Coordinates of C-alpha atoms in Angstrom, one line a residue:
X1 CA 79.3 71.2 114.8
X2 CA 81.4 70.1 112.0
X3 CA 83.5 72.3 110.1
X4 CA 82.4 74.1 107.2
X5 CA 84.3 72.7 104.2
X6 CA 85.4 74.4 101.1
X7 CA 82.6 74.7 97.8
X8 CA 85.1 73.5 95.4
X9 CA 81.5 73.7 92.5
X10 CA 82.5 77.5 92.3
X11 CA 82.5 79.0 88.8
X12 CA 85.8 80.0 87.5
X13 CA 86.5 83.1 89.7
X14 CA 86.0 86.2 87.0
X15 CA 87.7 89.7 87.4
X16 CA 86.9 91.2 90.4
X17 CA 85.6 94.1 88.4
X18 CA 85.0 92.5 85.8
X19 CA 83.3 94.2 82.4
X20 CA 79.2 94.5 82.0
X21 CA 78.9 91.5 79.5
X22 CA 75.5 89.5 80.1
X23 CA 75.8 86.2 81.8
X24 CA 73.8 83.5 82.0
X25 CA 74.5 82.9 85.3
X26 CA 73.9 84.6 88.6
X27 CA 76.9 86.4 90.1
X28 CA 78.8 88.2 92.9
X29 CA 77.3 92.1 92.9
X30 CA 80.1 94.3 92.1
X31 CA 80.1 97.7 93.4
X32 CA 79.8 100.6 90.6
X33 CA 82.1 103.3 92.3
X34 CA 85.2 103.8 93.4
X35 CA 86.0 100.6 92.9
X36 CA 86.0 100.3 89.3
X37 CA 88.5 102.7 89.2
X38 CA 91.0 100.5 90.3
X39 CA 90.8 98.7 86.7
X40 CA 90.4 94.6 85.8
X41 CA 91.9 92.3 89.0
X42 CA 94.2 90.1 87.5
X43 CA 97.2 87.8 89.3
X44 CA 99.9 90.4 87.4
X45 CA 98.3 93.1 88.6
X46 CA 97.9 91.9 92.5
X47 CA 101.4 90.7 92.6
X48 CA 102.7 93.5 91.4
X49 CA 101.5 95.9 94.1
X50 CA 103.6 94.8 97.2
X51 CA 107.0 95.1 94.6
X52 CA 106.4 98.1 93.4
X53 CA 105.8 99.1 97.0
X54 CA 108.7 97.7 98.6
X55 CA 110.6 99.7 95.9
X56 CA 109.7 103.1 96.8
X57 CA 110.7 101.7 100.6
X58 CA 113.9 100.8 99.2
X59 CA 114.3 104.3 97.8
X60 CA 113.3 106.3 100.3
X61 CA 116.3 104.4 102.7
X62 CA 118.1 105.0 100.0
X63 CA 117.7 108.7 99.8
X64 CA 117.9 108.8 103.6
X65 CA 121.4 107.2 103.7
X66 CA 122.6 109.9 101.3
X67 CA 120.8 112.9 103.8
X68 CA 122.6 110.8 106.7
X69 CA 125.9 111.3 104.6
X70 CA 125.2 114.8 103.8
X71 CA 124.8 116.1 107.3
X72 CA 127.6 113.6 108.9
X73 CA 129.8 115.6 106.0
X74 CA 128.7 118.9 107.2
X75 CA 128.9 118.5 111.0
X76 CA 132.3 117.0 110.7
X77 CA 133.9 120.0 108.4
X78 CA 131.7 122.5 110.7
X79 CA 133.9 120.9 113.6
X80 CA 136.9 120.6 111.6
X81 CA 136.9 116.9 112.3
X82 CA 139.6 115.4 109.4
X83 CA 138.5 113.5 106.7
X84 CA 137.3 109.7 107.1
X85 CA 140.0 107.6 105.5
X86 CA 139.3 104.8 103.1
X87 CA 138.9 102.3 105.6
X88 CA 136.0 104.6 107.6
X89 CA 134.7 105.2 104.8
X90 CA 133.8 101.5 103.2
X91 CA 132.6 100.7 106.7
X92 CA 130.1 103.7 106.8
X93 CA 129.1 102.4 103.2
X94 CA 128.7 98.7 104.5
X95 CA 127.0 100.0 107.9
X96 CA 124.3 101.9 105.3
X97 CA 123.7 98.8 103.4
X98 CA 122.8 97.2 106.7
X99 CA 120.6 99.7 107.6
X100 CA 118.6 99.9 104.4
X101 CA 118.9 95.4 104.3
X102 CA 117.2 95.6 107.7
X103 CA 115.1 98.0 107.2
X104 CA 112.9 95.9 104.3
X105 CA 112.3 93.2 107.0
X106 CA 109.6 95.0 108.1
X107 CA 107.9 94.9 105.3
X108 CA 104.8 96.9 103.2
X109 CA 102.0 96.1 105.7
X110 CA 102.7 97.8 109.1
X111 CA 101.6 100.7 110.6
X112 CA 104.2 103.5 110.2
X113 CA 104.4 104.2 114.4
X114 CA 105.4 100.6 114.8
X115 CA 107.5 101.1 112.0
X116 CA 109.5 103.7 113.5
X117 CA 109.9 102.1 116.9
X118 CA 111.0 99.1 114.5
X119 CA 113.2 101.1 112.5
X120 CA 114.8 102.9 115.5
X121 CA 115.5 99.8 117.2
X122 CA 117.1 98.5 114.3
X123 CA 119.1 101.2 113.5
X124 CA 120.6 101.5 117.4
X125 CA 121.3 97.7 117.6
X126 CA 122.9 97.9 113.7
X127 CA 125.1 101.1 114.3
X128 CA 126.3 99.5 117.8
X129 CA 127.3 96.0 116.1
X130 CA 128.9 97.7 113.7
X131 CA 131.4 100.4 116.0
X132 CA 131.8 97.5 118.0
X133 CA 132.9 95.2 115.3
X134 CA 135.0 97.9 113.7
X135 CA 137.4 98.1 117.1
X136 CA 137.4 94.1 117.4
X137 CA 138.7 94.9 113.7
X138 CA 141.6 97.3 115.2
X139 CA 140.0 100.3 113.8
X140 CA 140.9 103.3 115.6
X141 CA 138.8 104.2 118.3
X142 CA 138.2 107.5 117.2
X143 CA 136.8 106.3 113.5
X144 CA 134.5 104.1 115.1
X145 CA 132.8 106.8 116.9
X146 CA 132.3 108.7 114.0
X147 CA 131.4 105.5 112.4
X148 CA 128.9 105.3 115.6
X149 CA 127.7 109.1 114.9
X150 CA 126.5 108.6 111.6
X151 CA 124.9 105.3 112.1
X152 CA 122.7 107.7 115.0
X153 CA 121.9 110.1 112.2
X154 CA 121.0 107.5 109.8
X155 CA 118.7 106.3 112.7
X156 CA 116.6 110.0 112.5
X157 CA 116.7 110.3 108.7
X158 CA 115.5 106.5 108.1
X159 CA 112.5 106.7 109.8
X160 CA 111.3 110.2 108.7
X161 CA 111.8 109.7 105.2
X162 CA 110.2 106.3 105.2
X163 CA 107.0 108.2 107.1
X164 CA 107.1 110.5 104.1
X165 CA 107.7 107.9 101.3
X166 CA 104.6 106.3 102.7
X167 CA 102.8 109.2 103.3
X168 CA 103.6 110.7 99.7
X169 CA 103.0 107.2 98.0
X170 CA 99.9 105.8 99.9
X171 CA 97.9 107.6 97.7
X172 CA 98.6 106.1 94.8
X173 CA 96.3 103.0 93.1
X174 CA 99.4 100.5 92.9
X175 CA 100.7 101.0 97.0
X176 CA 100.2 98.6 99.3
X177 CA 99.6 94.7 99.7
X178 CA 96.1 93.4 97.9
X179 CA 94.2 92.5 101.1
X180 CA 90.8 90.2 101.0
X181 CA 87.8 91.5 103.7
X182 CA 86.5 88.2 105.0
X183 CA 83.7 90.5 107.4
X184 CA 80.4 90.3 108.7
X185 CA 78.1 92.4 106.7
X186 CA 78.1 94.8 110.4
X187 CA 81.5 95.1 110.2
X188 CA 82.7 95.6 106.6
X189 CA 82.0 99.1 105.9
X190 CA 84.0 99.9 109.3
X191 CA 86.6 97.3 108.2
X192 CA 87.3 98.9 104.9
X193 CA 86.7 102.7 105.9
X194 CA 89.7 101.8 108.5
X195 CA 92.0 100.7 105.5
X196 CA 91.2 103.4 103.2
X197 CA 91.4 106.5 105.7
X198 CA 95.2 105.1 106.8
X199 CA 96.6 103.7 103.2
X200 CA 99.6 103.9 104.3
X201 CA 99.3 100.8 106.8
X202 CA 100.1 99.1 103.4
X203 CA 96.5 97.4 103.5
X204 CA 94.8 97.6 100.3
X205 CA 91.3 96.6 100.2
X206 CA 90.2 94.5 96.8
X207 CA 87.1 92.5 97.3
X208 CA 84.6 91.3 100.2
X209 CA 83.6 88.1 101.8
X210 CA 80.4 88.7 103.6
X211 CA 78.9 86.1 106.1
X212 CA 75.5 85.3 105.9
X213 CA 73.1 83.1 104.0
X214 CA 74.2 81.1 101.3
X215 CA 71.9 82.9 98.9
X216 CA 72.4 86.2 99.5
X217 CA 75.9 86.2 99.0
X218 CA 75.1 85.7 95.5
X219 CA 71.5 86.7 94.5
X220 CA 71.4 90.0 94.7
X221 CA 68.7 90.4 97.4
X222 CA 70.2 93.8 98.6
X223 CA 72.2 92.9 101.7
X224 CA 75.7 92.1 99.7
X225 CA 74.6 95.1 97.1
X226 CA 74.0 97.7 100.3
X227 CA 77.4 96.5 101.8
X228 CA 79.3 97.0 98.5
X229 CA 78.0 100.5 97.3
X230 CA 78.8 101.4 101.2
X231 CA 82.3 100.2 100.7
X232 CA 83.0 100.3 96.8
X233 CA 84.3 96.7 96.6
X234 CA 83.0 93.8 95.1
X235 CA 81.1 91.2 97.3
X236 CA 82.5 87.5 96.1
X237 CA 80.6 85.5 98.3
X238 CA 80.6 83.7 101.7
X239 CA 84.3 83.0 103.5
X240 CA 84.7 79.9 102.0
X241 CA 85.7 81.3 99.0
X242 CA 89.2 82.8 100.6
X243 CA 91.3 79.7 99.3
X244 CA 89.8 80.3 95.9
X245 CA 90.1 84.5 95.9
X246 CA 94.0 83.5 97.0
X247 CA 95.0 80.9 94.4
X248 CA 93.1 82.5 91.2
X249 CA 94.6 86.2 92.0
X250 CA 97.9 85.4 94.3
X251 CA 96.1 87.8 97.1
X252 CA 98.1 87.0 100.2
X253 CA 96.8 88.9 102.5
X254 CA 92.9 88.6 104.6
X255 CA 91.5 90.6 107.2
X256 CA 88.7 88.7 109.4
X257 CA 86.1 90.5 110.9
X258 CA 83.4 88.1 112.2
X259 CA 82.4 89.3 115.8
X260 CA 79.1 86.5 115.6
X261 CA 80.9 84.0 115.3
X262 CA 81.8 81.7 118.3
X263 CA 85.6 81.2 119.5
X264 CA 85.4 77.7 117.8
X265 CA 84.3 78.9 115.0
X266 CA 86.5 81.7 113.9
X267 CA 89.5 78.6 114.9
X268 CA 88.2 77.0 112.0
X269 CA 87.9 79.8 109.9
X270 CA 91.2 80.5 110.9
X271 CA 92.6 77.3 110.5
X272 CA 91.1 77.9 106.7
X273 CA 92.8 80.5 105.6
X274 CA 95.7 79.9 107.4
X275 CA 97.0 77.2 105.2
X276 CA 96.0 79.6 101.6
X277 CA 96.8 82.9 102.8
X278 CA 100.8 84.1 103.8
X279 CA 99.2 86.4 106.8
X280 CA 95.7 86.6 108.2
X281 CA 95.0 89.3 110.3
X282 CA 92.1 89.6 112.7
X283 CA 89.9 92.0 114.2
X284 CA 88.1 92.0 117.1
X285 CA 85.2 94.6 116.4
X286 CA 81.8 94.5 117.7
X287 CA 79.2 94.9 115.2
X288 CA 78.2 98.6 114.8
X289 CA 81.9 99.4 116.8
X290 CA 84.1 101.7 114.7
X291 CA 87.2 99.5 113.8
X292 CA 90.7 101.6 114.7
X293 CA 94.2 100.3 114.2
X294 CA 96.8 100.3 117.2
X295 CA 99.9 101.7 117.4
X296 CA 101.6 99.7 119.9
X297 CA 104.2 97.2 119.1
X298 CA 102.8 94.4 117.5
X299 CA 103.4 93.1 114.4
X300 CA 101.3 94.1 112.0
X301 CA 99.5 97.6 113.8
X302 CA 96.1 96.2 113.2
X303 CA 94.4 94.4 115.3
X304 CA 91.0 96.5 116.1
X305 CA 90.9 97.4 119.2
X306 CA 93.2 97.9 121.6
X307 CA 94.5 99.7 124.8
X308 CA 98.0 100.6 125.8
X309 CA 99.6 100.5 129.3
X310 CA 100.2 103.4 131.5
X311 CA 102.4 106.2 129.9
X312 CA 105.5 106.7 131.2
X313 CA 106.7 109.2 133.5
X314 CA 109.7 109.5 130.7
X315 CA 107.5 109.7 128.2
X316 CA 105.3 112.4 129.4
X317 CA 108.6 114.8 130.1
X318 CA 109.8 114.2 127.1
X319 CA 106.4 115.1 125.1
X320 CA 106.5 118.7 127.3
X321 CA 109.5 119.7 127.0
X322 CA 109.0 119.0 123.4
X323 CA 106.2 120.7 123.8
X324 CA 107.9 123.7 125.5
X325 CA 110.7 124.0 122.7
X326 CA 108.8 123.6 119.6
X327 CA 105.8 126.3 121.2
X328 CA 108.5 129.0 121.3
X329 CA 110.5 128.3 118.3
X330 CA 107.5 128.5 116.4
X331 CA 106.1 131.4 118.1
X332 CA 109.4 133.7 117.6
X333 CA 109.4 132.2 113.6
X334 CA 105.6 132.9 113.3
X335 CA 104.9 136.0 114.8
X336 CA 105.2 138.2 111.7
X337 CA 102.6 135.8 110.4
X338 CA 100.5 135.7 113.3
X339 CA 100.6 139.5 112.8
X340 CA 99.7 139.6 109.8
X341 CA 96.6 137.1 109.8
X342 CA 95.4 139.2 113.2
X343 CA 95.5 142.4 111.1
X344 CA 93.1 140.4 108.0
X345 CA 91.1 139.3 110.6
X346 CA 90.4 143.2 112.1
X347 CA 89.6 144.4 109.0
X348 CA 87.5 141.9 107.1
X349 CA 85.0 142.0 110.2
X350 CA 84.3 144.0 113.1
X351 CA 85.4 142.5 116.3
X352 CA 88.8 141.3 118.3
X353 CA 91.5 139.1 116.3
X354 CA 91.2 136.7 119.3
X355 CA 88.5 134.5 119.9
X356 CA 88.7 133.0 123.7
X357 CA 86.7 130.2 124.8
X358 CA 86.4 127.8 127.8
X359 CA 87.4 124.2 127.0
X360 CA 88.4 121.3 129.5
X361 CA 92.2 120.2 130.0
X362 CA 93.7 117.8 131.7
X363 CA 92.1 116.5 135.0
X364 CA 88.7 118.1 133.5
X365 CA 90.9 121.7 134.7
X366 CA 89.0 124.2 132.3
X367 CA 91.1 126.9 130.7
X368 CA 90.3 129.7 127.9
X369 CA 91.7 128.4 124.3
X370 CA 93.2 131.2 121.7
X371 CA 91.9 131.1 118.8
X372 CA 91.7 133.6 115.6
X373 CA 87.9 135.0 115.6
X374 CA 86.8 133.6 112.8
X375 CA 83.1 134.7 113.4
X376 CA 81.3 137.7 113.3
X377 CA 81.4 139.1 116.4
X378 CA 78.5 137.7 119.0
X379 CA 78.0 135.1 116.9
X380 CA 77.9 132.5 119.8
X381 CA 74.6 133.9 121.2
X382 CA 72.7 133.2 117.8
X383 CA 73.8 129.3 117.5
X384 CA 70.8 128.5 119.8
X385 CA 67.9 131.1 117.4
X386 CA 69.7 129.8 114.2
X387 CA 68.8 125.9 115.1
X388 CA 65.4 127.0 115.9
X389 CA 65.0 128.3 112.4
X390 CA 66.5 125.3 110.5
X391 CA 65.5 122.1 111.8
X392 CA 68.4 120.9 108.9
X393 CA 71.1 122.5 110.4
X394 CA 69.9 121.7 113.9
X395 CA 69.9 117.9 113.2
X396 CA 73.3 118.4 111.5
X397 CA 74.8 120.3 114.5
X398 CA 73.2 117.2 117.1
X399 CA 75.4 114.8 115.2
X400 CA 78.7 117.0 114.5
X401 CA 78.7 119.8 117.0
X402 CA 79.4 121.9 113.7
X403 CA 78.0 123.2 110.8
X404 CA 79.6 122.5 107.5
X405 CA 78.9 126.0 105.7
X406 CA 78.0 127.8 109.3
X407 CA 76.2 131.4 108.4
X408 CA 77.8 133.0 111.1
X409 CA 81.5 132.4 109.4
X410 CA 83.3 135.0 108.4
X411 CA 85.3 135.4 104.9
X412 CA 88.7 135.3 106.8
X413 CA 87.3 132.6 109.1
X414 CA 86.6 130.1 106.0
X415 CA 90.1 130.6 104.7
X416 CA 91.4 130.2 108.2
X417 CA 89.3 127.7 109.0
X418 CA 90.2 125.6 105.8
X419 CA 93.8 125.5 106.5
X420 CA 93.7 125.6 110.8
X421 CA 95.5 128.6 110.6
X422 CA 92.8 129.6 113.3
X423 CA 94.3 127.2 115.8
X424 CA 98.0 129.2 115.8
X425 CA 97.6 130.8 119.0
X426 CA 97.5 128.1 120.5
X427 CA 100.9 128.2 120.9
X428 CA 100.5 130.1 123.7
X429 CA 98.2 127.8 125.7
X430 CA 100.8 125.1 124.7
X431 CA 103.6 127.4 126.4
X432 CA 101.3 127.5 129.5
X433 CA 100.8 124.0 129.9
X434 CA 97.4 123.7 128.9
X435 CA 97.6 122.2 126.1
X436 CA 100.0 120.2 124.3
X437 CA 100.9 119.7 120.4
X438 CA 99.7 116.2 120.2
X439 CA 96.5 115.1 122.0
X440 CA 93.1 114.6 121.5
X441 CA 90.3 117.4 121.2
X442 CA 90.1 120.5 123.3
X443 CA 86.1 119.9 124.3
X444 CA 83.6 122.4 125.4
X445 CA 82.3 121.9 129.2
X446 CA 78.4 121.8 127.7
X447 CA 79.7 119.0 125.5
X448 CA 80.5 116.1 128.2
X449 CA 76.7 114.9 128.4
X450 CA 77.5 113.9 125.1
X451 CA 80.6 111.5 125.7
X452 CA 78.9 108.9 126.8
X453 CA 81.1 109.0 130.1
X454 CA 84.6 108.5 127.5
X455 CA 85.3 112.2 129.0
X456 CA 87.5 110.4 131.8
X457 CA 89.7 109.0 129.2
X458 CA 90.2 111.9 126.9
X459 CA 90.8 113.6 129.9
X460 CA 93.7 112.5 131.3
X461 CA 96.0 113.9 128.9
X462 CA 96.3 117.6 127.5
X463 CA 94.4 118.5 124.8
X464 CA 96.3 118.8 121.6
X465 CA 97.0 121.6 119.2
X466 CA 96.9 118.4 116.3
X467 CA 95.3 115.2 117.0
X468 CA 94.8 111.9 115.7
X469 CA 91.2 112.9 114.8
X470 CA 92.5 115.8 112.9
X471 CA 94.5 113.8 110.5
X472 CA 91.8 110.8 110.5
X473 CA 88.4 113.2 108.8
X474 CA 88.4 116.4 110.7
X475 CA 85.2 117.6 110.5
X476 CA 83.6 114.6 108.2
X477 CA 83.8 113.0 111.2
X478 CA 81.0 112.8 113.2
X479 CA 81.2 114.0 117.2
X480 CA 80.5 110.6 118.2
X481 CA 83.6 109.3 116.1
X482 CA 85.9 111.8 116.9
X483 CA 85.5 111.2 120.7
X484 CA 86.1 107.5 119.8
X485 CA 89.2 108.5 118.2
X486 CA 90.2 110.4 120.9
X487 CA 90.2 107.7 123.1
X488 CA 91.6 105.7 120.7
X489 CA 94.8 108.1 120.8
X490 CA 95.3 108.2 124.6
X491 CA 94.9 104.3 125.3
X492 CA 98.0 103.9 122.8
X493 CA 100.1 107.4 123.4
X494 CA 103.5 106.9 122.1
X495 CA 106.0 108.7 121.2
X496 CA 106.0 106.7 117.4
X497 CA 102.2 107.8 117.7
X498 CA 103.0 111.7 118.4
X499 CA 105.8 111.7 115.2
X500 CA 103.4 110.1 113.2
X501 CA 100.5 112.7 113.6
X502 CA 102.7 115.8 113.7
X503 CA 104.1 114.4 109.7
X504 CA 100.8 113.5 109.0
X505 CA 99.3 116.8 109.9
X506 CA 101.2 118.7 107.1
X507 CA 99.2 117.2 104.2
X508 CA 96.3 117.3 106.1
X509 CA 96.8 120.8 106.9
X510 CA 98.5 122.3 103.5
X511 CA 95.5 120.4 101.3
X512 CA 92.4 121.2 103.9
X513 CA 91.4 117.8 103.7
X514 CA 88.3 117.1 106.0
X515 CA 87.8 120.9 106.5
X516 CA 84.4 121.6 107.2

C-alpha cells in the first residue's frame, strides 16, 4: 500500500480558535468550551510557552541552591564547623551552577518521577566530579567534603522544589510545551483527559488530528464535533495535516495515538512527522483502554501503557521503614488534632468516633481499617433499602461504589470527607503493617467480583493511606478507573513514584479536589 502523502491544497491554516466570522468555506469544528479560553493560537504565543516554562524551572533550581546554602550554613555553625574560605566557597558557587546547568537538560516535558531519578542522578555524579576535581586541584581534603556535603543537600532540595515549581505552575494557561493529538477518534478523549489530569508532565494539549474519513474530518457530520466538545480542542483534520499544524504555529511536539492502524502504517506516519516535529511521542492504547503515563525511566514518562519489573527487596524496606517513621511522627504531632476531630465527631451525631471496617491487604490478608465515622450510626445496613428506593442513586453507586451527596453522611463526615481528614487513623494501621502511606486503594472483600480479576495485582502491595488514584480524580473517578489506576501504580512502584504522590497529595488534599 503506498504511503499516504501530504495534502499540500490545504487552506491557509486559521487560528486554532479562531473568532465566529462567516466563511464561505467549510472548516475544521472547533470546540466551544474550555478551549476557547486558552485565547487566539498564534506562532508567538506557542513558542512562548516552553520559555516561559523552562524559566520558572530555572528559578525554582535557583531558589533550591539558596535553601541548599541555607541549611549547609546552619548545619556547619550548629557543629561549629569554621567558615568556608574563599576558595570553598567559589567552588560551592561553581558546583551550584552545575547543578542548576544540568538540571535544564531535562527539559519541560517529562514526568516529574523520572525527573527526580534524573535529577538525583545528576546531582550525585555532579557533586562527586566536583570533590573529586577539587582534591586533584590540591584543595584540602577536608573543604572538599564539605564541598561534597552540600552538593548532597543540593541533591534533596533540587528535586522537591522543582516537584513544587511544577506542581504550583502546571496550572497555569502558559506551562508546558504546545503538543498536537494526532489520535483515533477512540482514543482522543483518553489521550487528552491523560494530559490535562497530570499538567505537569509539561504536555499541553492545543488541537486534534482525528483519523477517519476524509470528509468527516472536515464537514461537520458529528464524529469530529462529538470528539471535540468531549475533549475541548479543536479538530483540524486527518494526520496529514501535522507538517502543516507544525510549520504555521512552531508546535514541536505530537502525540500518536492510532491503535487501528497496522505496524507499517504507523512507520509511515511516523516517518511523517518525524522529519516536521522536534519529538513525537507514541501511545500504545487500545481503543476504549484508559491511556496512563509511566513512571519508569524513559525519556519522556509517556508512553501509555506500561509495566515495571519486580520491586526490589531494597526498595520495599526502605518504603516501610519510611512507613514506620513518618506513622509515628505524625501520630505524636497529630494527636491533639486527632483528639479534637474525635470529640466533633461525638457530638455532632450519635455513635463512636471510629468507624472500623473489613478491607483486603496484602496477599488478599483482610484487616479492619480506622477511619473517623463519618455516618450516622448503622448507616451501613440502609445502603441496600436506600438503592431500592432510588433507582438514580442505585445506578450511580453500580458505577462508583459511592454516592456523591450520600443521605446517610453526616455534617462532620462532609467536612471530613472533603478534606480526608477521615482517613487519619490510619496511621495506626500503617504502624501495624497493614497498610502503607503510598499504595493503591484499601478494597472491600464484597468488591473483588467487580475487579475483573485485576485484584491479584492491586494485591500484592499494601494498601495505601494516599494513592495514585487519590491525586488522579478521587471520587470523579469511576470504580472501574480507579482499579485501573491502581494497577497502574503497582506495575511501576518506585520510589520517584511514592515522592511524587505524597507532594501531590497536599494540593489535592488542602483544595478537596475530586471530593465526592
Amino acid at each position: 500500500m503506498p504511503a499516504r502523502s501530504i495534502d499540500l491544497a490545504l487552506p491557509p491554516p486559521a487560528p486554532l480558535l479562531p473568532r465566529a466570522e462567516p466563511r464561505a468555506e467549510p472548516r475544521p469544528h472547533v470546540a466551544r468550551s474550555p478551549a476557547r479560553a486558552q485565547g487566539p493560537a498564534s506562532p508567538a504565543r506557542f513558542r512562548a510557552w516552553p520559555l516561559a516554562s523552562r524559566a520558572t524551572l530555572v528559578l525554582s533550581d535557583v531558589l533550591a541552591m539558596g535553601a541548599a546554602a541555607a541549611v549547609f550554613a546552619t548545619t556547619a555553625a550548629a557543629l561549629g564547623w569554621p567558615q568556608p574560605a574563599g576558595e570553598t566557597a567559589r567552588l560551592a558557587v561553581c558546583l551550584g551552577l552545575a547543578l542548576v546547568v544540568a538540571g535544564q537538560a531535562h527539559g519541560v516535558a517529562v514526568h516529574p518521577a523520572a525527573e527526580v531519578r534524573r535529577l538525583v542522578l545528576t546531582a550525585l555524579t555532579v557533586t562527586v566530579g566536583a570533590a573529586g576535581g577539587a582534591l586533584l586541584m590540591g584543595v584540602p581534603p577536608s573543604a572538599a567534603a564539605r564541598l561534597a556535603l552540600f552538593g548532597a543537600v543540593a541533591g534533596v532540595t533540587v528535586p522537591l522544589f522543582r516537584l513544587a515549581s511544577r506542581l504550583a505552575w502546571s496550572r497555569a494557561r502558559w506551562w508546558g510545551v504546545p503538543t498536537l493529538v494526532v489520535a483515533s477518534r477512540a482514543s482522543a478523549p483518553a489521550v487528552v483527559d491523560t494530559l490535562r489530569r497530570w499538567p505537569e508532565m509539561g504536555l499541553r494539549p492545543v488541537a486534534l488530528l482525528i483519523d477517519g474519513p476524509e470528509h468527516a474530518a472536515c464537514s461537520g457530520d458529528g464524529g469530529p464535533a462529538l470528539v471535540a466538545e468531549a475533549s475541548g480542542l479543536p479538530v483540524w483534520g486527518r494526520p496529514e495535516r501535522g507538517p502543516l499544524v507544525a510549520r504555521a504555529y512552531g508546535v514541536s511536539l505530537a502525540v500518536v495515538a492510532l491503535p487501528e492502524h497496522t505496524a507499517s502504517a504507523l512507520a509511515r506516519d511516523l516517518d511523517l512527522f518525524s522529519r516536521f516535529f522536534r519529538r513525537v511521542l507514541v501511545m500504545n492504547c487500545t481503543p476504549g483502554a484508559r491511556v496512563l503515563w509511566t513512571a519508569l525511566p524513559v525519556p519522556e514518562g509517556l508512553v501509555g501503557y506500561s509495566v515495571g519489573g519486580r520491586v526490589g527487596r531494597g526498595y520495599g524496606l526502605l518504603k516501610r521503614l519510611l512507613d514506620l517513621a513518618s506513622a509515628a511522627l505524625a501520630l505524636a504531632v497529630l494527636a491533639p488534632v486527632l483528639g479534637a476531630l474525635a470529640l466533633w465527631v461525638r457530638l455532632d451525631s450519635p455513635g463512636p468516633a471510629l468507624f472500623r471496617q473489613v478491607r483486603m491487604g496484602r496477599g488478599g490478608r483482610c484487616f479492619r481499617v480506622l477511619k473517623f465515622r463519618t455516618m450516622h450510626a448503622g448507616a451501613e445496613g440502609d445502603l441496600a433499602s436506600l438503592l431500592r428506593r432510588d433507582p438514580a442513586l442505585a445506578a450511580e453507586y453500580l458505577a462508583f461504589h459511592k454516592l456523591a451527596a450520600d443521605p446517610r453522611v453526616t455534617r462532620a463526615g462532609r467536612w471530613l470527607r472533603r478534606f480526608s481528614l477521615d482517613e487519619l487513623p490510619q496511621l495506626w494501621n500503617i504502624l501495624r503493617g497493614q497498610m502503607s502511606l503510598v499504595g493503591p486503594r484499601a478494597y472491600l472483600p464484597r468488591e473483588i467480583t467487580d475487579m475483573d480479576g485485576l485484584e491479584r495485582v492491586v494485591l500484592r502491595t499494601r494498601p495505601g493511606l494516599t494513592g495514585l488514584w487519590q491525586v488522579s480524580g478521587r471520587n470523579a473517578l469511576s470504580f472501574a478507573a480507579r482499579v485501573e489506576v491502581d494497577v497502574h501504580y503497582v506495575q511501576n512502584a518506585s520510589p520517584w513514584l511514592d515522592l511524587y504522590v505524597l507532594l501531590r497529595t497536599a494540593p489535592v488534599a488542602l483544595t478537596g479536589e475530586g471530593a465526592a
